[in-house]
Amino acid sequence: MNDFHAVSTHTLEELAIFFEVSWLEAEVDLFDESLTVSLHNNLHYLINKHQVTQQIWLASPFTGAHHFYLKNGKWLCTRTNISLEELLCQERDTYAT
């Protein structure tokens, strides 16, 4: 459990920086085990740790809900195997202003 906590906390911190740098209009709030990102037009990301399943859960205003598990140092989607980083970069490239 400690490894999950440490790795997922570090990931949320990195994601906060990603949004601050990549989405200039974003308001980023990292609190406890959740990251909330407010974009223009009242759009929101919610990213949090799910301790029971040891996953990171993402609610995207563009592509909906995703669950990610850690494998070989990468967070992979349980449905598509796309990495968390790749998904967010695709969304940034498509939707960021």
mmCIF file with all atom_site columns, C-alpha atoms in Angstrom:
data_model
loop_
_atom_site.group_PDB
_atom_site.id
_atom_site.type_symbol
_atom_site.label_atom_id
_atom_site.label_alt_id
_atom_site.label_comp_id
_atom_site.label_asym_id
_atom_site.label_entity_id
_atom_site.label_seq_id
_atom_site.pdbx_PDB_ins_code
_atom_site.Cartn_x
_atom_site.Cartn_y
_atom_site.Cartn_z
_atom_site.occupancy
_atom_site.B_iso_or_equiv
_atom_site.pdbx_formal_charge
_atom_site.auth_seq_id
_atom_site.auth_comp_id
_atom_site.auth_asym_id
_atom_site.auth_atom_id
_atom_site.pdbx_PDB_model_num
ATOM 1  C CA . MET A 1 1  ? 0.000   0.000  0.000   1.00 0.00 ? 1  MET A CA 1
ATOM 2  C CA . ASN A 1 2  ? 2.801   2.433  0.784   1.00 0.00 ? 2  ASN A CA 1
ATOM 3  C CA . ASP A 1 3  ? 4.279   2.055  -2.698  1.00 0.00 ? 3  ASP A CA 1
ATOM 4  C CA . PHE A 1 4  ? 0.899   2.793  -4.262  1.00 0.00 ? 4  PHE A CA 1
ATOM 5  C CA . HIS A 1 5  ? 0.444   5.821  -2.023  1.00 0.00 ? 5  HIS A CA 1
ATOM 6  C CA . ALA A 1 6  ? 3.896   7.231  -2.820  1.00 0.00 ? 6  ALA A CA 1
ATOM 7  C CA . VAL A 1 7  ? 3.742   6.581  -6.558  1.00 0.00 ? 7  VAL A CA 1
ATOM 8  C CA . SER A 1 8  ? 0.177   7.823  -6.979  1.00 0.00 ? 8  SER A CA 1
ATOM 9  C CA . THR A 1 9  ? 0.852   10.947 -4.909  1.00 0.00 ? 9  THR A CA 1
ATOM 10 C CA . HIS A 1 10 ? 3.885   11.715 -7.055  1.00 0.00 ? 10 HIS A CA 1
ATOM 11 C CA . THR A 1 11 ? 1.800   11.147 -10.186 1.00 0.00 ? 11 THR A CA 1
ATOM 12 C CA . LEU A 1 12 ? -0.891  13.581 -9.023  1.00 0.00 ? 12 LEU A CA 1
ATOM 13 C CA . GLU A 1 13 ? 1.799   16.178 -8.307  1.00 0.00 ? 13 GLU A CA 1
ATOM 14 C CA . GLU A 1 14 ? 3.256   15.704 -11.803 1.00 0.00 ? 14 GLU A CA 1
ATOM 15 C CA . LEU A 1 15 ? -0.201  15.969 -13.350 1.00 0.00 ? 15 LEU A CA 1
ATOM 16 C CA . ALA A 1 16 ? -0.834  19.239 -11.508 1.00 0.00 ? 16 ALA A CA 1
ATOM 17 C CA . ILE A 1 17 ? 2.318   20.658 -13.104 1.00 0.00 ? 17 ILE A CA 1
ATOM 18 C CA . PHE A 1 18 ? 1.304   19.263 -16.505 1.00 0.00 ? 18 PHE A CA 1
ATOM 19 C CA . PHE A 1 19 ? -2.036  21.084 -16.372 1.00 0.00 ? 19 PHE A CA 1
ATOM 20 C CA . GLU A 1 20 ? -0.509  24.323 -15.089 1.00 0.00 ? 20 GLU A CA 1
ATOM 21 C CA . VAL A 1 21 ? 1.985   24.351 -17.978 1.00 0.00 ? 21 VAL A CA 1
ATOM 22 C CA . SER A 1 22 ? -0.149  22.849 -20.759 1.00 0.00 ? 22 SER A CA 1
ATOM 23 C CA . TRP A 1 23 ? -3.534  24.462 -20.156 1.00 0.00 ? 23 TRP A CA 1
ATOM 24 C CA . LEU A 1 24 ? -2.773  28.124 -19.547 1.00 0.00 ? 24 LEU A CA 1
ATOM 25 C CA . GLU A 1 25 ? -6.344  29.008 -18.548 1.00 0.00 ? 25 GLU A CA 1
ATOM 26 C CA . ALA A 1 26 ? -6.642  26.099 -16.093 1.00 0.00 ? 26 ALA A CA 1
ATOM 27 C CA . GLU A 1 27 ? -7.208  26.486 -12.380 1.00 0.00 ? 27 GLU A CA 1
ATOM 28 C CA . VAL A 1 28 ? -5.465  23.554 -10.699 1.00 0.00 ? 28 VAL A CA 1
ATOM 29 C CA . ASP A 1 29 ? -6.251  22.380 -7.175  1.00 0.00 ? 29 ASP A CA 1
ATOM 30 C CA . LEU A 1 30 ? -4.377  19.454 -5.638  1.00 0.00 ? 30 LEU A CA 1
ATOM 31 C CA . PHE A 1 31 ? -5.826  18.564 -2.275  1.00 0.00 ? 31 PHE A CA 1
ATOM 32 C CA . ASP A 1 32 ? -5.245  15.401 -0.304  1.00 0.00 ? 32 ASP A CA 1
ATOM 33 C CA . GLU A 1 33 ? -5.784  12.564 -2.806  1.00 0.00 ? 33 GLU A CA 1
ATOM 34 C CA . SER A 1 34 ? -7.625  14.474 -5.545  1.00 0.00 ? 34 SER A CA 1
ATOM 35 C CA . LEU A 1 35 ? -6.658  16.779 -8.364  1.00 0.00 ? 35 LEU A CA 1
ATOM 36 C CA . THR A 1 36 ? -9.328  19.094 -9.736  1.00 0.00 ? 36 THR A CA 1
ATOM 37 C CA . VAL A 1 37 ? -8.684  21.053 -12.909 1.00 0.00 ? 37 VAL A CA 1
ATOM 38 C CA . SER A 1 38 ? -11.154 23.733 -13.940 1.00 0.00 ? 38 SER A CA 1
ATOM 39 C CA . LEU A 1 39 ? -10.988 24.785 -17.577 1.00 0.00 ? 39 LEU A CA 1
ATOM 40 C CA . HIS A 1 40 ? -12.815 27.453 -19.535 1.00 0.00 ? 40 HIS A CA 1
ATOM 41 C CA . ASN A 1 41 ? -16.534 27.028 -20.277 1.00 0.00 ? 41 ASN A CA 1
ATOM 42 C CA . ASN A 1 42 ? -17.110 25.332 -16.917 1.00 0.00 ? 42 ASN A CA 1
ATOM 43 C CA . LEU A 1 43 ? -15.297 22.122 -17.917 1.00 0.00 ? 43 LEU A CA 1
ATOM 44 C CA . HIS A 1 44 ? -13.571 20.070 -15.212 1.00 0.00 ? 44 HIS A CA 1
ATOM 45 C CA . TYR A 1 45 ? -11.152 17.190 -14.820 1.00 0.00 ? 45 TYR A CA 1
ATOM 46 C CA . LEU A 1 46 ? -11.233 15.176 -11.628 1.00 0.00 ? 46 LEU A CA 1
ATOM 47 C CA . ILE A 1 47 ? -8.336  12.819 -10.997 1.00 0.00 ? 47 ILE A CA 1
ATOM 48 C CA . ASN A 1 48 ? -7.995  10.856 -7.786  1.00 0.00 ? 48 ASN A CA 1
ATOM 49 C CA . LYS A 1 49 ? -6.425  7.852  -6.171  1.00 0.00 ? 49 LYS A CA 1
ATOM 50 C CA . HIS A 1 50 ? -8.597  4.831  -5.551  1.00 0.00 ? 50 HIS A CA 1
ATOM 51 C CA . GLN A 1 51 ? -6.861  3.024  -2.724  1.00 0.00 ? 51 GLN A CA 1
ATOM 52 C CA . VAL A 1 52 ? -9.003  -0.129 -2.750  1.00 0.00 ? 52 VAL A CA 1
ATOM 53 C CA . THR A 1 53 ? -8.223  -0.996 -6.376  1.00 0.00 ? 53 THR A CA 1
ATOM 54 C CA . GLN A 1 54 ? -4.823  0.736  -6.334  1.00 0.00 ? 54 GLN A CA 1
ATOM 55 C CA . GLN A 1 55 ? -5.810  2.699  -9.420  1.00 0.00 ? 55 GLN A CA 1
ATOM 56 C CA . ILE A 1 56 ? -5.928  6.303  -10.519 1.00 0.00 ? 56 ILE A CA 1
ATOM 57 C CA . TRP A 1 57 ? -9.377  7.323  -11.645 1.00 0.00 ? 57 TRP A CA 1
ATOM 58 C CA . LEU A 1 58 ? -9.881  10.102 -14.184 1.00 0.00 ? 58 LEU A CA 1
ATOM 59 C CA . ALA A 1 59 ? -13.066 11.914 -15.102 1.00 0.00 ? 59 ALA A CA 1
ATOM 60 C CA . SER A 1 60 ? -12.439 13.848 -18.310 1.00 0.00 ? 60 SER A CA 1
ATOM 61 C CA . PRO A 1 61 ? -14.832 16.508 -19.619 1.00 0.00 ? 61 PRO A CA 1
ATOM 62 C CA . PHE A 1 62 ? -14.006 15.275 -23.118 1.00 0.00 ? 62 PHE A CA 1
ATOM 63 C CA . THR A 1 63 ? -13.759 11.475 -22.971 1.00 0.00 ? 63 THR A CA 1
ATOM 64 C CA . GLY A 1 64 ? -15.513 10.499 -19.755 1.00 0.00 ? 64 GLY A CA 1
ATOM 65 C CA . ALA A 1 65 ? -14.344 8.093  -17.073 1.00 0.00 ? 65 ALA A CA 1
ATOM 66 C CA . HIS A 1 66 ? -11.110 6.114  -17.155 1.00 0.00 ? 66 HIS A CA 1
ATOM 67 C CA . HIS A 1 67 ? -9.371  3.862  -14.621 1.00 0.00 ? 67 HIS A CA 1
ATOM 68 C CA . PHE A 1 68 ? -5.598  3.363  -14.707 1.00 0.00 ? 68 PHE A CA 1
ATOM 69 C CA . TYR A 1 69 ? -3.469  0.649  -13.132 1.00 0.00 ? 69 TYR A CA 1
ATOM 70 C CA . LEU A 1 70 ? 0.291   0.788  -12.629 1.00 0.00 ? 70 LEU A CA 1
ATOM 71 C CA . LYS A 1 71 ? 2.376   -1.566 -14.769 1.00 0.00 ? 71 LYS A CA 1
ATOM 72 C CA . ASN A 1 72 ? 6.122   -1.274 -15.321 1.00 0.00 ? 72 ASN A CA 1
ATOM 73 C CA . GLY A 1 73 ? 6.125   2.335  -14.123 1.00 0.00 ? 73 GLY A CA 1
ATOM 74 C CA . LYS A 1 74 ? 3.245   3.470  -16.385 1.00 0.00 ? 74 LYS A CA 1
ATOM 75 C CA . TRP A 1 75 ? -0.390  4.101  -15.593 1.00 0.00 ? 75 TRP A CA 1
ATOM 76 C CA . LEU A 1 76 ? -2.416  2.155  -18.179 1.00 0.00 ? 76 LEU A CA 1
ATOM 77 C CA . CYS A 1 77 ? -6.138  2.371  -18.887 1.00 0.00 ? 77 CYS A CA 1
ATOM 78 C CA . THR A 1 78 ? -8.038  -0.741 -17.844 1.00 0.00 ? 78 THR A CA 1
ATOM 79 C CA . ARG A 1 79 ? -10.146 -0.627 -21.036 1.00 0.00 ? 79 ARG A CA 1
ATOM 80 C CA . THR A 1 80 ? -7.785  0.536  -23.771 1.00 0.00 ? 80 THR A CA 1
ATOM 81 C CA . ASN A 1 81 ? -4.246  0.170  -22.356 1.00 0.00 ? 81 ASN A CA 1
ATOM 82 C CA . ILE A 1 82 ? -3.477  3.771  -23.379 1.00 0.00 ? 82 ILE A CA 1
ATOM 83 C CA . SER A 1 83 ? -1.213  5.416  -20.845 1.00 0.00 ? 83 SER A CA 1
ATOM 84 C CA . LEU A 1 84 ? -2.516  8.209  -18.649 1.00 0.00 ? 84 LEU A CA 1
ATOM 85 C CA . GLU A 1 85 ? 0.171   10.511 -20.035 1.00 0.00 ? 85 GLU A CA 1
ATOM 86 C CA . GLU A 1 86 ? -0.709  9.705  -23.650 1.00 0.00 ? 86 GLU A CA 1
ATOM 87 C CA . LEU A 1 87 ? -4.438  10.225 -23.096 1.00 0.00 ? 87 LEU A CA 1
ATOM 88 C CA . LEU A 1 88 ? -3.932  13.603 -21.438 1.00 0.00 ? 88 LEU A CA 1
ATOM 89 C CA . CYS A 1 89 ? -1.484  14.727 -24.129 1.00 0.00 ? 89 CYS A CA 1
ATOM 90 C CA . GLN A 1 90 ? -3.995  13.754 -26.827 1.00 0.00 ? 90 GLN A CA 1
ATOM 91 C CA . GLU A 1 91 ? -6.726  15.705 -25.064 1.00 0.00 ? 91 GLU A CA 1
ATOM 92 C CA . ARG A 1 92 ? -4.437  18.700 -24.598 1.00 0.00 ? 92 ARG A CA 1
ATOM 93 C CA . ASP A 1 93 ? -3.439  18.669 -28.258 1.00 0.00 ? 93 ASP A CA 1
ATOM 94 C CA . THR A 1 94 ? -7.072  18.440 -29.335 1.00 0.00 ? 94 THR A CA 1
ATOM 95 C CA . TYR A 1 95 ? -8.828  20.717 -26.846 1.00 0.00 ? 95 TYR A CA 1
ATOM 96 C CA . ALA A 1 96 ? -6.377  23.140 -25.181 1.00 0.00 ? 96 ALA A CA 1
ATOM 97 C CA . THR A 1 97 ? -6.652  26.762 -26.168 1.00 0.00 ? 97 THR A CA 1
#
